[in-house]
XYZ file of C-alpha atoms in Angstrom:
174
model
C 1.538 -12.647 -8.350
C -1.742 -11.049 -7.485
C -4.759 -13.124 -8.496
C -6.036 -10.538 -11.002
C -2.762 -10.786 -12.904
C -3.099 -14.578 -13.200
C -6.696 -14.331 -14.387
C -5.881 -11.647 -16.973
C -2.920 -13.624 -18.323
C -5.023 -16.782 -18.508
C -7.699 -14.922 -20.493
C -5.086 -13.677 -22.958
C -3.532 -17.161 -23.237
C -6.946 -18.642 -24.065
C -7.740 -15.943 -26.625
C -7.645 -17.703 -30.034
C -4.536 -16.673 -31.952
C -3.191 -14.503 -29.135
C 0.396 -15.775 -29.448
C 0.490 -15.019 -33.172
C -1.190 -11.669 -32.706
C 1.157 -10.578 -29.910
C 4.195 -11.870 -31.821
C 3.245 -9.752 -34.835
C 2.696 -6.754 -32.585
C 6.152 -7.312 -31.003
C 7.794 -7.409 -34.426
C 5.992 -4.270 -35.588
C 6.784 -2.252 -32.461
C 10.443 -3.338 -32.535
C 10.788 -2.317 -36.198
C 9.166 1.034 -35.386
C 11.615 1.587 -32.517
C 14.606 0.599 -34.656
C 13.534 3.163 -37.254
C 12.430 6.021 -34.981
C 14.222 5.862 -31.621
C 17.819 6.031 -30.474
C 19.066 2.585 -29.425
C 21.408 2.903 -26.464
C 24.846 1.469 -27.246
C 28.013 1.061 -25.197
C 29.854 3.981 -26.799
C 26.922 6.316 -27.396
C 24.699 8.698 -25.493
C 22.972 7.260 -22.429
C 25.496 4.375 -22.292
C 25.311 4.388 -18.473
C 21.813 2.892 -18.814
C 23.326 -0.375 -20.058
C 25.432 -0.705 -16.905
C 22.474 0.211 -14.707
C 20.225 -2.259 -16.552
C 22.674 -5.109 -15.947
C 23.063 -4.168 -12.268
C 19.285 -3.987 -11.770
C 18.519 -7.254 -13.584
C 21.381 -8.977 -11.731
C 20.079 -7.765 -8.359
C 16.705 -9.331 -9.193
C 18.281 -12.599 -10.308
C 17.237 -12.114 -13.927
C 19.623 -13.126 -16.737
C 21.986 -10.457 -18.018
C 23.596 -12.525 -20.791
C 20.883 -11.537 -23.308
C 19.406 -8.387 -21.782
C 16.598 -6.380 -23.283
C 17.657 -3.476 -25.520
C 17.066 0.098 -24.390
C 15.792 2.858 -26.664
C 15.353 6.557 -25.973
C 12.377 8.272 -27.609
C 11.749 12.028 -27.830
C 8.535 11.710 -25.811
C 5.649 9.349 -25.095
C 6.554 8.044 -21.657
C 8.806 5.245 -20.482
C 7.601 1.699 -21.010
C 8.593 -1.895 -21.602
C 7.393 -3.213 -24.942
C 7.098 -6.716 -26.286
C 6.309 -10.152 -24.951
C 8.795 -12.748 -26.106
C 11.672 -10.331 -26.790
C 10.942 -7.296 -24.639
C 12.734 -3.983 -24.899
C 12.640 -0.735 -22.958
C 11.753 2.705 -24.298
C 12.704 5.653 -22.101
C 11.319 9.159 -22.528
C 14.091 11.676 -23.332
C 12.099 14.609 -21.919
C 11.697 12.827 -18.601
C 15.365 11.810 -18.517
C 16.484 15.409 -19.227
C 14.524 16.663 -16.231
C 16.024 14.169 -13.745
C 19.341 13.761 -11.997
C 21.226 10.458 -12.166
C 19.307 8.900 -9.241
C 15.985 9.848 -10.842
C 17.023 8.415 -14.202
C 18.083 5.173 -12.553
C 14.723 5.025 -10.749
C 12.822 5.429 -14.036
C 14.877 2.623 -15.580
C 14.382 0.323 -12.569
C 10.650 1.012 -12.483
C 10.324 0.243 -16.175
C 12.453 -2.915 -15.894
C 10.251 -4.015 -12.987
C 7.705 -5.211 -15.529
C 10.215 -7.852 -16.661
C 10.622 -8.997 -13.069
C 6.890 -9.262 -12.412
C 6.225 -10.874 -15.796
C 3.149 -8.895 -16.807
C 4.330 -8.340 -20.384
C 1.377 -10.101 -22.035
C -1.048 -7.794 -20.297
C 0.858 -4.715 -21.490
C 1.141 -6.085 -25.028
C -2.569 -6.809 -25.161
C -3.246 -3.313 -23.802
C -1.069 -1.823 -26.571
C -3.071 -3.822 -29.093
C -6.279 -2.300 -27.723
C -4.707 1.174 -27.907
C -3.820 0.541 -31.540
C -7.335 -0.643 -32.347
C -8.750 2.427 -30.593
C -6.727 4.650 -32.934
C -8.459 2.943 -35.847
C -12.080 2.989 -34.639
C -13.684 1.826 -37.862
C -11.173 -1.004 -38.314
C -11.507 -2.028 -34.665
C -15.274 -2.212 -35.005
C -15.012 -4.371 -38.118
C -12.571 -6.737 -36.403
C -14.726 -6.960 -33.290
C -17.871 -7.660 -35.310
C -16.014 -10.223 -37.428
C -14.726 -12.058 -34.362
C -18.240 -12.017 -32.948
C -19.390 -14.186 -35.847
C -17.135 -17.138 -34.934
C -19.392 -19.997 -33.783
C -19.449 -20.791 -30.035
C -16.575 -18.513 -28.887
C -17.054 -15.491 -31.123
C -19.460 -13.654 -28.866
C -17.125 -14.139 -25.883
C -14.116 -12.864 -27.837
C -16.050 -9.873 -29.141
C -17.258 -8.984 -25.643
C -13.711 -9.440 -24.312
C -12.380 -6.930 -26.825
C -15.158 -4.482 -25.996
C -14.436 -4.919 -22.272
C -10.719 -4.365 -22.825
C -11.503 -1.309 -24.914
C -13.760 0.159 -22.212
C -11.095 -0.485 -19.538
C -8.553 1.215 -21.788
C -10.875 4.198 -22.264
C -11.441 4.456 -18.501
C -7.673 4.387 -17.949
C -7.149 7.139 -20.507
C -9.896 9.247 -18.905
C -8.275 8.776 -15.505
C -4.874 9.900 -16.842
C -6.265 13.145 -18.198
């Protein structure tokens, strides 16, 4: 792994309550996907993605006995979501515009995050995105964390840094 990845993961691991926070985020995002997205099943639409997923994970030496579920969403981009029990969300608009080879590439690219193991970084990034959508709540949380003796200021600055990186990323995308 690149050094930056190790440092970022270590920072998240040392963040007080990060495991609980990311676990709750995983549960919330999975429930949202169950309620709002099409889960790919063996006899339903997009069923070929299950075969492709198993072939891709097998080629990388990753277990296929309990593979990550695949969902198809109307829009929003393709991504892997979750830390401890990850799942894949594929963008239906993107899939509709691609041939079979292109669809397989999108799936493989998205599954690549499982192979490289950078799920904590993505989960933490999603948390920052969520806090950015609730600016007043995010500010209250950041200020509250800043009041914790000894480590509070570091945590608060870490959140602000993550938020500014997220904002720079969003600016770059548009």
